[in-house]
Coordinates of C-alpha atoms in Angstrom, one line a residue:
M1 CA -1.7 55.9 7.5
A2 CA 1.8 56.3 8.9
L3 CA 2.7 55.1 12.4
K4 CA 5.5 57.1 14.0
L5 CA 7.5 55.6 16.9
L6 CA 8.5 58.5 19.1
S7 CA 10.1 56.6 22.0
H8 CA 9.7 53.4 24.0
N9 CA 6.1 52.3 24.0
V10 CA 4.9 55.5 22.3
V11 CA 3.2 55.4 18.9
Y12 CA 1.6 58.6 17.6
L13 CA -1.0 58.3 14.9
K14 CA -1.3 61.6 13.0
N15 CA -4.7 62.7 11.9
V16 CA -6.5 59.8 13.5
H17 CA -9.6 61.0 15.5
W18 CA -11.1 57.5 16.1
Y19 CA -7.9 56.1 17.4
R20 CA -9.4 53.2 19.3
S21 CA -11.1 51.6 16.4
Q22 CA -10.2 48.0 15.9
Y23 CA -8.2 48.8 12.7
T24 CA -5.9 51.4 14.3
L25 CA -5.4 49.3 17.4
K26 CA -4.3 46.3 15.4
N27 CA -1.9 48.6 13.5
L28 CA -0.5 49.9 16.8
Q29 CA 0.1 46.4 18.1
K30 CA 2.0 45.3 15.0
C31 CA 4.6 47.8 16.1
L32 CA 5.0 46.0 19.5
T33 CA 7.4 43.1 19.7
A34 CA 9.2 41.4 22.6
D35 CA 12.2 43.6 22.0
S36 CA 10.1 46.8 22.5
I37 CA 9.3 45.8 26.1
Q38 CA 11.7 47.9 28.3
V39 CA 13.2 46.3 31.4
L40 CA 13.4 48.7 34.3
F41 CA 14.6 46.3 37.0
K42 CA 15.5 42.6 37.1
S43 CA 16.6 40.3 40.0
K44 CA 16.1 36.6 40.9
H45 CA 12.8 37.6 42.6
F46 CA 11.2 40.4 40.5
L47 CA 11.0 41.7 37.0
I48 CA 9.7 45.3 36.6
L49 CA 8.8 46.3 33.1
N50 CA 7.5 49.3 31.2
K51 CA 4.1 48.2 30.0
P52 CA 2.9 49.8 26.7
Y53 CA -0.5 51.6 26.7
D54 CA -3.7 50.0 25.2
L55 CA -2.5 46.5 26.0
I56 CA -4.3 44.0 28.2
L57 CA -2.2 42.0 30.6
Y58 CA -3.6 38.7 29.5
D59 CA -6.8 37.4 27.9
Y60 CA -9.2 37.5 30.9
H61 CA -12.5 36.7 29.3
K62 CA -11.5 35.9 25.7
T63 CA -13.8 38.8 24.5
F64 CA -11.8 42.0 24.0
R65 CA -8.9 40.5 22.1
T66 CA -6.4 42.3 19.9
E67 CA -3.2 41.0 18.2
K68 CA -1.2 40.4 21.4
T69 CA -1.3 40.6 25.2
F70 CA 1.4 41.9 27.5
F71 CA 2.0 38.5 29.0
E72 CA 2.5 37.0 25.5
L73 CA 5.2 39.6 24.8
I74 CA 6.8 38.7 28.2
K75 CA 6.7 35.0 27.3
E76 CA 8.5 35.8 24.0
K77 CA 11.2 37.9 25.8
F78 CA 11.6 35.7 28.9
P79 CA 10.3 32.2 28.0
Y80 CA 12.1 30.6 30.9
Y81 CA 9.9 32.5 33.4
F82 CA 6.6 31.3 31.9
D83 CA 4.6 28.9 34.1
P84 CA 1.7 27.2 32.3
R85 CA 0.1 26.4 35.7
L86 CA -0.7 30.1 36.2
K87 CA -3.5 32.0 34.6
G88 CA -1.8 34.1 31.9
G89 CA 1.5 32.3 32.6
F90 CA 2.9 34.7 35.1
H91 CA 2.4 35.8 38.7
V92 CA 0.5 39.0 39.2
L93 CA 1.4 41.3 42.1
H94 CA -0.6 44.4 41.0
R95 CA -2.5 45.4 37.9
L96 CA -2.6 48.2 35.4
D97 CA -5.6 49.1 33.3
S98 CA -5.2 48.2 29.7
V99 CA -5.0 51.9 28.8
T100 CA -2.3 52.6 31.4
S101 CA 1.4 52.4 30.6
G102 CA 4.5 52.2 32.8
C103 CA 5.9 50.3 35.8
I104 CA 4.5 46.8 36.5
C105 CA 6.1 44.3 38.8
I106 CA 6.1 40.6 37.9
P107 CA 7.1 38.2 40.7
L108 CA 9.2 35.4 39.3
N109 CA 8.3 32.5 41.6
Y110 CA 5.9 31.7 44.4
F111 CA 8.2 32.9 47.2
S112 CA 8.6 36.3 45.4
Q113 CA 4.8 36.5 45.0
R114 CA 4.3 36.0 48.8
I115 CA 7.0 38.5 49.9
G116 CA 5.7 41.0 47.3
F117 CA 2.2 40.6 48.5
E118 CA 3.3 41.2 52.0
A119 CA 5.0 44.5 51.0
F120 CA 1.7 45.7 49.4
K121 CA -0.4 44.5 52.3
H122 CA 1.7 46.3 55.0
G123 CA 2.1 49.6 53.1
N124 CA 5.7 49.0 52.0
A125 CA 4.9 49.6 48.3
D126 CA 4.6 53.1 46.9
K127 CA 3.2 53.7 43.4
Y128 CA 3.3 57.0 41.7
Y129 CA 1.5 57.9 38.5
I130 CA 1.6 60.9 36.2
A131 CA -1.3 62.1 34.1
L132 CA -2.6 64.9 31.9
V133 CA -6.0 66.1 32.9
Y134 CA -8.3 68.7 31.4
G135 CA -8.4 72.1 33.0
H136 CA -5.9 74.0 35.2
L137 CA -6.2 72.1 38.4
K138 CA -5.7 74.1 41.6
L139 CA -5.5 72.3 44.9
E140 CA -5.7 73.7 48.4
K141 CA -4.9 72.3 51.8
T142 CA -1.9 70.2 50.7
N143 CA 0.4 68.3 53.1
S144 CA 4.1 68.9 53.8
D145 CA 4.9 67.1 50.5
G146 CA 2.6 69.3 48.5
M147 CA 0.1 66.5 48.1
Y148 CA -3.7 67.0 48.2
E149 CA -5.6 64.0 49.6
I150 CA -8.9 62.7 48.2
N151 CA -10.7 60.4 50.6
I152 CA -13.8 59.5 48.6
P153 CA -15.3 56.0 48.4
I154 CA -15.7 54.3 45.0
G155 CA -18.3 51.7 44.0
E156 CA -19.7 50.0 40.9
D157 CA -21.7 52.1 38.5
L158 CA -25.1 50.4 38.0
R159 CA -25.6 52.1 34.6
R160 CA -22.4 50.5 33.3
L161 CA -21.9 47.5 35.6
K162 CA -18.4 45.8 35.3
Y163 CA -17.3 48.5 32.9
A164 CA -17.2 51.7 34.9
R165 CA -17.1 52.9 38.6
C166 CA -18.3 56.0 40.4
T167 CA -18.4 57.9 43.7
P168 CA -21.5 57.7 45.9
F169 CA -21.9 61.5 45.7
D170 CA -20.6 64.3 43.5
I171 CA -18.2 67.1 44.5
D172 CA -21.2 69.3 45.5
G173 CA -22.5 66.6 47.9
N174 CA -25.4 65.4 45.7
K175 CA -26.1 61.7 46.2
I176 CA -25.5 59.4 43.2
V177 CA -28.1 56.7 43.4
H178 CA -26.6 54.3 40.9
C179 CA -23.4 53.8 42.9
L180 CA -23.3 50.3 44.4
Q181 CA -21.2 49.0 47.3
P182 CA -18.8 51.9 47.7
E183 CA -15.4 51.1 49.3
K184 CA -12.9 53.3 50.9
A185 CA -10.5 54.9 48.4
I186 CA -7.7 57.4 49.0
S187 CA -5.5 59.2 46.5
Q188 CA -2.9 61.9 46.9
I189 CA -2.4 64.4 44.1
K190 CA 0.2 67.1 43.3
V191 CA 0.0 69.5 40.4
L192 CA 3.2 69.6 38.3
D193 CA 2.5 71.8 35.3
H194 CA -0.2 73.9 33.7
G195 CA -0.3 74.0 29.9
T196 CA -2.3 73.1 26.9
Y197 CA -3.0 69.9 25.0
K198 CA -4.2 70.5 21.4
S199 CA -5.0 74.1 22.5
K200 CA -7.1 73.0 25.4
D201 CA -6.2 74.0 29.0
C202 CA -4.6 71.0 30.8
S203 CA -2.6 70.1 33.8
K204 CA 0.1 67.5 34.4
I205 CA -0.2 65.9 37.8
L206 CA 1.4 63.4 40.0
I207 CA -0.8 60.8 41.8
K208 CA 0.0 58.5 44.6
P209 CA -2.9 56.0 45.3
I210 CA -3.0 55.0 49.0
T211 CA -5.6 52.3 48.4
G212 CA -5.9 50.2 45.2
R213 CA -9.4 50.2 43.9
R214 CA -10.1 49.4 40.3
H215 CA -10.1 52.7 38.2
Q216 CA -9.4 54.6 41.4
I217 CA -7.3 57.4 39.9
R218 CA -9.6 57.8 36.9
V219 CA -12.7 58.0 39.0
H220 CA -11.2 60.4 41.6
L221 CA -10.0 62.8 38.9
N222 CA -13.4 62.7 37.2
Y223 CA -15.0 63.4 40.6
L224 CA -12.8 66.6 40.8
G225 CA -14.1 67.6 37.4
H226 CA -10.7 67.1 35.7
P227 CA -11.0 63.9 33.7
I228 CA -7.8 62.4 32.2
V229 CA -7.1 63.4 28.6
G230 CA -8.1 60.6 26.3
D231 CA -10.1 58.6 28.9
T232 CA -13.1 57.5 26.8
C233 CA -14.6 55.8 29.8
Y234 CA -14.8 58.8 32.1
G235 CA -14.2 61.7 29.7
I236 CA -16.9 63.0 27.4
D237 CA -16.5 61.3 24.0
D238 CA -12.8 62.0 24.2
F239 CA -11.4 60.3 21.1
D240 CA -9.2 63.2 20.0
S241 CA -5.9 62.0 21.6
Y242 CA -3.9 58.9 20.7
R243 CA -4.1 57.4 24.2
T244 CA -5.4 57.7 27.7
M245 CA -2.8 60.0 29.4
L246 CA -2.1 57.9 32.5
H247 CA 1.3 56.5 33.2
S248 CA 2.7 54.4 36.1
Y249 CA 5.8 56.5 36.6
R250 CA 7.6 55.0 39.7
L251 CA 7.4 52.0 41.9
N252 CA 9.2 51.6 45.2
L253 CA 9.1 48.3 47.2
K254 CA 10.6 47.5 50.6
I255 CA 10.9 43.8 50.9
N256 CA 11.4 42.4 54.5
T257 CA 13.3 39.2 54.4
K258 CA 16.5 38.1 56.1
K259 CA 18.3 40.6 53.9
R260 CA 16.1 43.7 53.5
L261 CA 15.6 44.6 49.9
Y262 CA 14.8 48.0 48.5
I263 CA 13.5 48.1 44.9
K264 CA 13.1 51.3 43.0
A265 CA 12.1 51.5 39.3
K266 CA 11.1 54.5 37.1
A267 CA 9.5 54.4 33.7
P268 CA 10.4 57.3 31.4
D269 CA 7.9 60.1 31.3
P270 CA 5.9 60.0 28.1
F271 CA 4.2 63.4 28.7
I272 CA 6.9 65.7 27.5
P273 CA 6.9 67.8 24.3
E274 CA 9.8 65.8 22.9
V275 CA 7.6 62.7 22.9
D276 CA 4.2 64.3 22.3
P277 CA 4.4 67.9 20.8
D278 CA 0.7 68.4 21.4
W279 CA 1.4 68.8 25.1
I280 CA 2.8 72.3 25.7
P281 CA 3.7 73.0 29.3
K282 CA 3.5 76.8 30.1
Y283 CA 4.0 77.1 33.9
V284 CA 5.7 74.8 36.4
V285 CA 3.7 74.5 39.6
N286 CA 5.9 71.8 41.3
P287 CA 8.9 70.0 39.9
L288 CA 8.8 66.3 39.3
N289 CA 11.5 65.2 41.7
I290 CA 10.5 61.8 43.1

């Protein structure tokens, strides 16, 4: 089985339908080294990196364990930032699901952790994701930026507790009785392109989460009836793609200290035909111009 490196953090396994088997996942991770971690921004306070997909940040529960973790790769690349007093060895400002790639910000000391947390707490952090979803998504009632807002609470799914989440009602208003302790969750969405992925109708979209609930983007898109391509948790037995098509595309931070600091980082778009030829965009709805 040949592994083909297409670009930073992208490995495409031809003719592999059960991609997330333990065997193929280990082969994928053998391609990942400290040198394959792309640095998007670096200062004395923050390090923003392009996280590969299908890679956990650190070994949370010592259960799902593959060859490497993201923090182990960071330790190899930047050993002088490793702090053994911290769980995982590094400060955590925000998280990405293991299946999600793209921008992640690592504070480099306790002061950086505090000022970064304040930026997120006071709405001075903007995160933008891009995704491929099934179906040609059409949104109405958008705002001046062309974004459609979803304001739907998210809670734990009693049927798959600690593994999946859900909304307290479906898009038709029917109550979902197995939704526990729903919390406020808001996402904004813009459709970028309509096209096909492996001959199935798909849309490329931009998402800006306003709140930060676990699995928020994946649950909201599933609520709309347009699950993310390759999302085996919320899709229907979707093992036909090489990854979950969700990518943290851009991160903007405004840090209020004595000297105001603006941080902007962008992770290269992996959902283009030059990287993945199975994605064929056919119609541009809105340009990606953030």
